[in-house]
mmCIF file of C-alpha atoms and ligand atoms in Angstrom:
data_model
loop_
_atom_site.group_PDB
_atom_site.id
_atom_site.type_symbol
_atom_site.label_atom_id
_atom_site.label_comp_id
_atom_site.label_asym_id
_atom_site.label_seq_id
_atom_site.Cartn_x
_atom_site.Cartn_y
_atom_site.Cartn_z
ATOM 1 C CA MET U 1 238.320 65.648 75.649
ATOM 2 C CA ARG U 2 234.884 65.794 74.059
ATOM 3 C CA ILE U 3 231.995 67.451 75.844
ATOM 4 C CA GLY U 4 228.346 67.115 74.883
ATOM 5 C CA ILE U 5 226.312 70.257 75.440
ATOM 6 C CA VAL U 6 222.549 70.043 75.187
ATOM 7 C CA GLY U 7 220.809 73.343 74.491
ATOM 8 C CA GLY U 8 222.315 76.038 72.287
ATOM 9 C CA GLY U 9 220.622 79.138 73.664
ATOM 10 C CA LEU U 10 222.470 82.009 75.278
ATOM 11 C CA MET U 11 224.103 79.859 77.957
ATOM 12 C CA GLY U 12 224.644 76.656 75.970
ATOM 13 C CA SER U 13 226.297 78.465 73.068
ATOM 14 C CA GLY U 14 228.421 80.475 75.476
ATOM 15 C CA ILE U 15 229.613 77.294 77.191
ATOM 16 C CA ALA U 16 230.234 75.664 73.789
ATOM 17 C CA GLU U 17 232.243 78.655 72.562
ATOM 18 C CA VAL U 18 234.376 78.866 75.686
ATOM 19 C CA SER U 19 234.994 75.098 75.595
ATOM 20 C CA ALA U 20 235.998 75.068 71.919
ATOM 21 C CA ARG U 21 238.314 78.034 72.473
ATOM 22 C CA ALA U 22 239.925 76.114 75.329
ATOM 23 C CA GLY U 23 240.738 73.149 73.079
ATOM 24 C CA VAL U 24 237.794 70.921 74.012
ATOM 25 C CA ASP U 25 235.854 69.139 71.252
ATOM 26 C CA VAL U 26 232.171 70.019 71.499
ATOM 27 C CA THR U 27 229.027 68.314 70.273
ATOM 28 C CA LEU U 28 226.214 70.834 70.642
ATOM 29 C CA ILE U 29 222.711 69.399 70.528
ATOM 30 C CA GLU U 30 219.630 71.459 69.751
ATOM 31 C CA VAL U 31 215.968 70.522 69.376
ATOM 32 C CA ASP U 32 215.885 70.871 65.595
ATOM 33 C CA ASP U 33 218.089 71.877 62.673
ATOM 34 C CA ALA U 34 216.897 75.483 62.664
ATOM 35 C CA ALA U 35 217.812 75.902 66.342
ATOM 36 C CA ALA U 36 221.185 74.213 65.748
ATOM 37 C CA GLU U 37 221.794 76.666 62.914
ATOM 38 C CA ARG U 38 220.911 79.618 65.176
ATOM 39 C CA ALA U 39 223.396 78.366 67.767
ATOM 40 C CA ARG U 40 226.071 78.017 65.086
ATOM 41 C CA LYS U 41 225.463 81.576 63.858
ATOM 42 C CA SER U 42 225.551 83.015 67.350
ATOM 43 C CA ILE U 43 228.841 81.272 68.199
ATOM 44 C CA GLU U 44 230.384 82.293 64.890
ATOM 45 C CA ARG U 45 229.306 85.905 65.467
ATOM 46 C CA SER U 46 230.816 85.889 68.917
ATOM 47 C CA LEU U 47 234.097 84.416 67.664
ATOM 48 C CA GLU U 48 234.185 87.021 64.894
ATOM 49 C CA ARG U 49 233.687 89.761 67.486
ATOM 50 C CA ALA U 50 236.583 88.378 69.500
ATOM 51 C CA VAL U 51 238.791 88.445 66.390
ATOM 52 C CA GLY U 52 237.607 91.974 65.579
ATOM 53 C CA SER U 53 238.550 93.224 69.035
ATOM 54 C CA GLY U 54 241.958 91.524 68.874
ATOM 55 C CA LYS U 55 241.169 89.052 71.685
ATOM 56 C CA LEU U 56 241.450 86.078 69.336
ATOM 57 C CA GLN U 57 243.682 85.436 66.337
ATOM 58 C CA ALA U 58 242.164 84.109 63.087
ATOM 59 C CA PRO U 59 243.963 80.717 63.326
ATOM 60 C CA GLU U 60 242.634 80.294 66.890
ATOM 61 C CA ARG U 61 239.130 81.083 65.653
ATOM 62 C CA ASP U 62 239.485 78.451 62.913
ATOM 63 C CA GLU U 63 240.776 75.942 65.441
ATOM 64 C CA ALA U 64 237.771 76.651 67.712
ATOM 65 C CA LEU U 65 235.354 76.354 64.770
ATOM 66 C CA SER U 66 236.844 72.984 63.832
ATOM 67 C CA ARG U 67 236.133 71.670 67.317
ATOM 68 C CA LEU U 68 232.397 72.405 67.138
ATOM 69 C CA VAL U 69 229.865 69.904 65.830
ATOM 70 C CA TYR U 70 226.146 70.783 65.780
ATOM 71 C CA SER U 71 223.330 68.275 65.717
ATOM 72 C CA SER U 72 219.623 67.908 66.366
ATOM 73 C CA ASP U 73 220.011 64.220 67.219
ATOM 74 C CA LEU U 74 220.680 63.613 70.910
ATOM 75 C CA GLY U 75 222.140 60.227 69.956
ATOM 76 C CA ASP U 76 225.163 62.081 68.545
ATOM 77 C CA ILE U 77 226.255 62.816 72.097
ATOM 78 C CA ALA U 78 227.219 59.151 72.557
ATOM 79 C CA GLY U 79 230.905 58.725 73.329
ATOM 80 C CA ALA U 80 231.337 62.183 74.894
ATOM 81 C CA ASP U 81 233.503 62.276 78.021
ATOM 82 C CA ALA U 82 230.992 64.419 79.901
ATOM 83 C CA ALA U 83 227.795 66.366 79.286
ATOM 84 C CA ILE U 84 226.384 69.742 80.261
ATOM 85 C CA GLU U 85 222.660 70.407 80.007
ATOM 86 C CA ALA U 86 221.564 73.965 79.233
ATOM 87 C CA ILE U 87 217.995 73.548 77.926
ATOM 88 C CA ILE U 88 214.863 75.435 78.976
ATOM 89 C CA GLU U 89 214.152 75.782 82.698
ATOM 90 C CA SER U 90 211.517 73.061 82.716
ATOM 91 C CA GLU U 91 211.883 70.494 85.452
ATOM 92 C CA SER U 92 210.139 67.762 83.478
ATOM 93 C CA ALA U 93 212.115 68.433 80.275
ATOM 94 C CA LYS U 94 215.370 68.345 82.221
ATOM 95 C CA GLN U 95 214.384 65.151 84.045
ATOM 96 C CA GLN U 96 213.547 63.463 80.763
ATOM 97 C CA LEU U 97 216.879 64.595 79.319
ATOM 98 C CA PHE U 98 218.846 63.273 82.292
ATOM 99 C CA ARG U 99 217.201 59.875 81.854
ATOM 100 C CA GLU U 100 218.399 59.870 78.245
ATOM 101 C CA LEU U 101 221.885 61.171 79.067
ATOM 102 C CA ASP U 102 222.224 58.439 81.676
ATOM 103 C CA ARG U 103 221.417 55.846 79.023
ATOM 104 C CA LEU U 104 223.529 57.371 76.232
ATOM 105 C CA LEU U 105 226.608 58.132 78.348
ATOM 106 C CA PRO U 106 227.223 55.200 80.691
ATOM 107 C CA ASP U 107 230.917 56.101 81.050
ATOM 108 C CA ALA U 108 230.698 59.896 81.272
ATOM 109 C CA GLU U 109 232.898 61.574 83.894
ATOM 110 C CA PHE U 110 230.011 63.793 84.906
ATOM 111 C CA LEU U 111 226.520 64.802 83.843
ATOM 112 C CA ALA U 112 226.072 68.458 84.684
ATOM 113 C CA SER U 113 223.185 70.876 84.605
ATOM 114 C CA ASN U 114 223.496 74.621 84.114
ATOM 115 C CA THR U 115 220.093 75.089 85.732
ATOM 116 C CA SER U 116 219.511 78.142 87.868
ATOM 117 C CA SER U 117 216.269 76.937 89.428
ATOM 118 C CA VAL U 118 215.833 73.154 89.396
ATOM 119 C CA PRO U 119 217.310 71.239 92.371
ATOM 120 C CA ILE U 120 220.188 69.050 91.170
ATOM 121 C CA MET U 121 218.860 66.164 93.254
ATOM 122 C CA LYS U 122 215.663 66.084 91.174
ATOM 123 C CA LEU U 123 217.766 65.498 88.049
ATOM 124 C CA ALA U 124 220.213 63.081 89.665
ATOM 125 C CA ALA U 125 217.318 60.981 90.963
ATOM 126 C CA GLU U 126 216.296 60.245 87.357
ATOM 127 C CA THR U 127 219.596 58.524 86.642
ATOM 128 C CA THR U 128 221.037 55.165 87.611
ATOM 129 C CA ARG U 129 224.242 56.790 88.902
ATOM 130 C CA PRO U 130 223.262 59.941 90.805
ATOM 131 C CA GLU U 131 226.796 60.213 92.171
ATOM 132 C CA ARG U 132 228.069 61.550 88.840
ATOM 133 C CA VAL U 133 225.435 64.302 88.527
ATOM 134 C CA LEU U 134 226.111 67.863 89.649
ATOM 135 C CA GLY U 135 225.375 71.487 88.828
ATOM 136 C CA LEU U 136 227.831 73.522 86.754
ATOM 137 C CA HIS U 137 226.336 76.977 86.815
ATOM 138 C CA PHE U 138 227.851 79.485 84.379
ATOM 139 C CA PHE U 139 227.173 83.230 84.218
ATOM 140 C CA ASN U 140 226.057 85.386 81.354
ATOM 141 C CA PRO U 141 227.930 86.410 79.229
ATOM 142 C CA VAL U 142 229.832 83.125 79.562
ATOM 143 C CA PRO U 143 232.888 84.262 77.562
ATOM 144 C CA VAL U 144 233.318 87.277 79.869
ATOM 145 C CA LEU U 145 232.404 86.155 83.390
ATOM 146 C CA LYS U 146 234.992 83.996 85.136
ATOM 147 C CA LEU U 147 232.735 82.275 87.636
ATOM 148 C CA VAL U 148 231.306 78.763 87.642
ATOM 149 C CA GLU U 149 229.329 77.490 90.624
ATOM 150 C CA LEU U 150 229.830 73.798 91.374
ATOM 151 C CA VAL U 151 226.662 72.451 92.932
ATOM 152 C CA ARG U 152 226.851 69.257 94.843
ATOM 153 C CA SER U 153 223.711 67.254 95.554
ATOM 154 C CA LEU U 154 223.400 64.884 98.506
ATOM 155 C CA MET U 155 224.554 62.100 96.186
ATOM 156 C CA THR U 156 227.369 63.754 94.157
ATOM 157 C CA SER U 157 230.647 61.904 94.711
ATOM 158 C CA ASP U 158 234.000 63.513 95.507
ATOM 159 C CA GLU U 159 235.364 62.105 92.271
ATOM 160 C CA THR U 160 232.643 63.769 90.201
ATOM 161 C CA LEU U 161 233.269 67.078 91.929
ATOM 162 C CA ILE U 162 237.022 66.836 91.323
ATOM 163 C CA ARG U 163 236.532 66.009 87.646
ATOM 164 C CA ALA U 164 234.057 68.831 87.096
ATOM 165 C CA ARG U 165 236.280 71.307 88.910
ATOM 166 C CA SER U 166 239.246 70.213 86.850
ATOM 167 C CA PHE U 167 237.186 70.735 83.671
ATOM 168 C CA ALA U 168 235.954 74.211 84.688
ATOM 169 C CA GLU U 169 239.253 75.434 86.095
ATOM 170 C CA GLY U 170 241.945 73.406 84.346
ATOM 171 C CA GLN U 171 240.371 73.256 80.889
ATOM 172 C CA LEU U 172 238.212 76.360 80.701
ATOM 173 C CA GLY U 173 240.250 78.625 82.959
ATOM 174 C CA LYS U 174 237.223 79.578 85.071
ATOM 175 C CA THR U 175 237.185 80.136 88.823
ATOM 176 C CA THR U 176 234.852 77.866 90.780
ATOM 177 C CA ILE U 177 232.988 78.215 94.037
ATOM 178 C CA GLU U 178 231.114 75.376 95.675
ATOM 179 C CA SER U 179 227.509 75.479 96.792
ATOM 180 C CA LYS U 180 225.088 73.074 98.359
ATOM 181 C CA ASP U 181 222.020 72.128 96.371
ATOM 182 C CA ARG U 182 219.794 74.933 97.634
ATOM 183 C CA ALA U 183 217.593 77.180 95.499
ATOM 184 C CA GLY U 184 219.620 79.983 93.912
ATOM 185 C CA PHE U 185 222.917 78.382 94.965
ATOM 186 C CA ILE U 186 225.190 81.202 96.157
ATOM 187 C CA VAL U 187 225.003 83.955 93.578
ATOM 188 C CA ASN U 188 221.346 83.913 92.548
ATOM 189 C CA ALA U 189 220.233 83.521 96.170
ATOM 190 C CA LEU U 190 221.822 86.931 96.784
ATOM 191 C CA LEU U 191 221.355 88.547 93.387
ATOM 192 C CA VAL U 192 217.732 87.752 92.625
ATOM 193 C CA PRO U 193 216.144 89.273 95.789
ATOM 194 C CA TYR U 194 218.184 92.412 95.020
ATOM 195 C CA ILE U 195 216.859 92.612 91.441
ATOM 196 C CA LEU U 196 213.311 91.925 92.681
ATOM 197 C CA SER U 197 213.680 94.807 95.170
ATOM 198 C CA ALA U 198 214.723 97.089 92.333
ATOM 199 C CA ILE U 199 211.641 96.051 90.326
ATOM 200 C CA ARG U 200 209.420 96.754 93.356
ATOM 201 C CA MET U 201 211.082 100.135 93.788
ATOM 202 C CA TYR U 202 210.395 100.989 90.149
ATOM 203 C CA GLU U 203 206.876 99.529 90.231
ATOM 204 C CA SER U 204 205.923 101.624 93.263
ATOM 205 C CA GLY U 205 207.091 104.842 91.619
ATOM 206 C CA PHE U 206 209.839 105.352 94.184
ATOM 207 C CA ALA U 207 212.331 106.266 91.435
ATOM 208 C CA SER U 208 212.754 106.071 87.669
ATOM 209 C CA LYS U 209 214.362 102.964 86.163
ATOM 210 C CA GLU U 210 217.245 105.062 84.859
ATOM 211 C CA ASP U 211 217.931 106.519 88.302
ATOM 212 C CA ILE U 212 217.726 103.120 90.015
ATOM 213 C CA ASP U 213 220.271 101.725 87.564
ATOM 214 C CA ARG U 214 222.484 104.799 87.618
ATOM 215 C CA GLY U 215 222.433 104.729 91.404
ATOM 216 C CA MET U 216 223.811 101.203 91.610
ATOM 217 C CA VAL U 217 226.343 101.690 88.789
ATOM 218 C CA LEU U 218 227.767 104.941 90.105
ATOM 219 C CA GLY U 219 227.106 104.393 93.785
ATOM 220 C CA THR U 220 228.411 100.835 94.101
ATOM 221 C CA ALA U 221 230.558 100.357 90.971
ATOM 222 C CA HIS U 222 228.407 97.549 89.583
ATOM 223 C CA PRO U 223 228.980 97.120 85.828
ATOM 224 C CA MET U 224 225.241 97.542 85.219
ATOM 225 C CA GLY U 225 222.173 98.459 87.240
ATOM 226 C CA PRO U 226 219.633 95.873 88.452
ATOM 227 C CA LEU U 227 216.968 96.557 85.808
ATOM 228 C CA ALA U 228 219.476 96.447 82.945
ATOM 229 C CA LEU U 229 220.809 93.241 84.497
ATOM 230 C CA ALA U 230 217.278 91.799 84.649
ATOM 231 C CA ASP U 231 217.035 92.440 80.903
ATOM 232 C CA LEU U 232 220.380 90.707 80.346
ATOM 233 C CA VAL U 233 219.472 87.661 82.446
ATOM 234 C CA GLY U 234 216.017 87.407 80.828
ATOM 235 C CA LEU U 235 212.844 88.149 82.763
ATOM 236 C CA ASP U 236 211.524 84.609 82.307
ATOM 237 C CA THR U 237 214.693 83.172 83.844
ATOM 238 C CA LEU U 238 214.478 85.712 86.648
ATOM 239 C CA LEU U 239 210.899 84.648 87.345
ATOM 240 C CA TYR U 240 211.892 80.954 87.421
ATOM 241 C CA VAL U 241 214.635 81.657 89.932
ATOM 242 C CA ALA U 242 212.376 83.889 92.053
ATOM 243 C CA ASN U 243 209.711 81.185 92.170
ATOM 244 C CA SER U 244 212.197 78.485 93.104
ATOM 245 C CA LEU U 245 213.675 80.690 95.858
ATOM 246 C CA TYR U 246 210.208 81.404 97.205
ATOM 247 C CA GLU U 247 209.182 77.776 97.066
ATOM 248 C CA GLU U 248 212.246 76.765 99.037
ATOM 249 C CA PHE U 249 212.648 79.576 101.596
ATOM 250 C CA ARG U 250 209.218 81.295 101.724
ATOM 251 C CA GLU U 251 210.843 84.669 102.255
ATOM 252 C CA PRO U 252 208.961 87.810 101.111
ATOM 253 C CA SER U 253 212.155 89.062 99.422
ATOM 254 C CA ALA U 254 211.776 86.281 96.833
ATOM 255 C CA VAL U 255 208.140 86.994 95.929
ATOM 256 C CA ALA U 256 207.968 87.921 92.241
ATOM 257 C CA PRO U 257 206.511 91.429 91.830
ATOM 258 C CA ALA U 258 203.319 91.634 89.763
ATOM 259 C CA LEU U 259 205.114 93.803 87.211
ATOM 260 C CA LEU U 260 207.647 91.043 86.545
ATOM 261 C CA GLN U 261 204.872 88.497 86.093
ATOM 262 C CA ARG U 262 202.940 90.758 83.704
ATOM 263 C CA MET U 263 206.063 91.520 81.657
ATOM 264 C CA VAL U 264 206.814 87.815 81.225
ATOM 265 C CA GLU U 265 203.178 87.170 80.240
ATOM 266 C CA ALA U 266 203.515 89.990 77.691
ATOM 267 C CA GLY U 267 206.645 88.443 76.206
ATOM 268 C CA LEU U 268 208.765 91.382 77.359
ATOM 269 C CA LEU U 269 211.703 89.182 78.312
ATOM 270 C CA GLY U 270 214.577 91.636 78.053
ATOM 271 C CA ARG U 271 217.385 91.653 75.525
ATOM 272 C CA LYS U 272 216.486 88.324 73.977
ATOM 273 C CA SER U 273 212.989 89.479 72.985
ATOM 274 C CA GLY U 274 214.084 93.014 72.087
ATOM 275 C CA ARG U 275 212.266 94.692 74.976
ATOM 276 C CA GLY U 276 212.204 94.445 78.741
ATOM 277 C CA PHE U 277 212.713 97.355 81.092
ATOM 278 C CA TYR U 278 214.580 98.942 78.178
ATOM 279 C CA ASP U 279 214.144 98.793 74.412
ATOM 280 C CA TYR U 280 216.833 96.976 72.399
ATOM 281 C CA THR U 281 215.185 97.065 69.004
ATOM 282 C CA SER U 282 217.089 100.048 67.626
HETATM 283 N N1 3HC M 1 230.168 87.743 74.552
HETATM 284 C C1 3HC M 1 231.503 87.929 74.541
HETATM 285 N N2 3HC M 1 232.096 89.060 74.965
HETATM 286 C C2 3HC M 1 231.301 90.033 75.394
HETATM 287 C C3 3HC M 1 229.903 89.914 75.442
HETATM 288 C C4 3HC M 1 229.337 88.697 74.988
HETATM 289 N N3 3HC M 1 228.007 88.483 75.006
HETATM 290 N N4 3HC M 1 229.373 91.068 75.946
HETATM 291 C C5 3HC M 1 230.418 91.870 76.212
HETATM 292 N N5 3HC M 1 231.577 91.243 75.888
HETATM 293 C C6 3HC M 1 232.952 91.760 76.082
HETATM 294 C C7 3HC M 1 233.244 92.880 75.135
HETATM 295 O O1 3HC M 1 233.785 92.390 73.920
HETATM 296 C C8 3HC M 1 234.247 93.695 75.909
HETATM 297 O O2 3HC M 1 235.537 93.139 75.802
HETATM 298 P P1 3HC M 1 236.851 94.097 75.812
HETATM 299 O O3 3HC M 1 236.787 94.876 77.071
HETATM 300 O O4 3HC M 1 237.989 93.155 75.750
HETATM 301 O O5 3HC M 1 236.686 94.940 74.587
HETATM 302 C C9 3HC M 1 233.823 93.512 77.362
HETATM 303 O O6 3HC M 1 233.050 92.311 77.404
HETATM 304 C C10 3HC M 1 233.021 94.669 77.857
HETATM 305 O O7 3HC M 1 231.907 94.833 76.971
HETATM 306 P P2 3HC M 1 231.297 96.221 76.513
HETATM 307 O O8 3HC M 1 232.363 97.300 76.534
HETATM 308 O O9 3HC M 1 230.527 96.034 75.265
HETATM 309 O O10 3HC M 1 230.197 96.530 77.575
HETATM 310 P P3 3HC M 1 230.327 96.671 79.116
HETATM 311 O O11 3HC M 1 231.655 97.167 79.557
HETATM 312 O O12 3HC M 1 229.110 97.416 79.474
HETATM 313 O O13 3HC M 1 230.193 95.160 79.624
HETATM 314 C C11 3HC M 1 228.996 93.297 80.357
HETATM 315 C C12 3HC M 1 229.089 94.375 79.310
HETATM 316 C C13 3HC M 1 230.169 92.320 80.203
HETATM 317 C C14 3HC M 1 227.682 92.550 80.087
HETATM 318 C C15 3HC M 1 229.042 93.946 81.772
HETATM 319 O O14 3HC M 1 228.111 94.974 81.826
HETATM 320 C C16 3HC M 1 228.782 92.963 82.883
HETATM 321 O O15 3HC M 1 229.647 92.191 83.283
HETATM 322 N N6 3HC M 1 227.547 93.024 83.441
HETATM 323 C C17 3HC M 1 227.145 92.165 84.555
HETATM 324 C C18 3HC M 1 226.755 90.819 84.029
HETATM 325 C C19 3HC M 1 226.302 89.910 85.121
HETATM 326 O O16 3HC M 1 226.192 90.248 86.301
HETATM 327 N N7 3HC M 1 226.007 88.670 84.737
HETATM 328 C C20 3HC M 1 225.535 87.676 85.658
HETATM 329 C C21 3HC M 1 224.086 87.522 85.487
HETATM 330 S S1 3HC M 1 223.437 86.289 86.569
HETATM 331 C C22 3HC M 1 223.545 84.873 85.695
HETATM 332 O O17 3HC M 1 224.001 84.821 84.582
HETATM 333 C C23 3HC M 1 223.058 83.635 86.367
HETATM 334 C C24 3HC M 1 221.730 83.175 85.830
HETATM 335 O O18 3HC M 1 221.438 81.928 86.438
HETATM 336 C C25 3HC M 1 220.589 84.115 86.106
#
């Protein structure tokens, strides 16, 4: 099987790495050669880390590397059996991409989006065959977290759902859950209001960020606290999801706190920018 992945950021490269390790040929498309090169480096680093920690043998790493092709030409996706979009969370950019994927991949088993905030129906509606479009929502870090949400729009066919589930479970070894096409799907609809509450708690001076995080790690056995998790997810992504939840449900719990908005405006996006609630530069 050959999968086309568009977008080689944190999520796209994670999906590409996991796919290549599972024996799937991958064509990873980025906006330009420099971005494609960054994606290559990040995947190679991650594979090296897996070899270093004994989770992957060197021949398996080489096999995975041989399955990965990088390109800045979307046309190179032609002939892929299916595609997963993992570009920036811009509705218009994603819509434009789905129009092109529809044209380039007339026979694809499915056209999936890893979006966490754009309704799948808005992407499917741009294509001539909305029945083969669905959401395949992975979690960060993709090589570690087992879950994939399958998101079915009003138009997604049973066949598309079965094929996508078989890819995520049968090929990649992930566990899937199924959600309707509602803002936040299942996990973010629960997770994001929780993280926003933690930001409000910190913003109001109720407790220190360290104590909020320590409280949830030690008090509820979460692997990390909500503010550290916000930094991992990326504060810009968090803001996108919060806004889409608010737009859809109009619940106060989804209102983005002013502090989150200011931090995104300041470019304090979390781990990816080096600083968010915590400092990652050292
Ligand atoms: N890539 C590959 N492997 C990684 C990794 C990465 N980026 N980060 C960590 N790992 C591996 C490590 O190699 C290690 O493997 P080992 O146990 O076999 O040695 C294991 O994961 C644990 O890593 P560490 O010991 O370095 O660190 P932690 O134990 O603190 O785990 C963590 C780090 C995996 C990030 C863990 O804290 C965690 O699971 N946190 C919660 C993450 C989470 O909730 N993600 C979901 C976010 S929501 C989302 O993505 C949806 C979006 O739409 C917003």
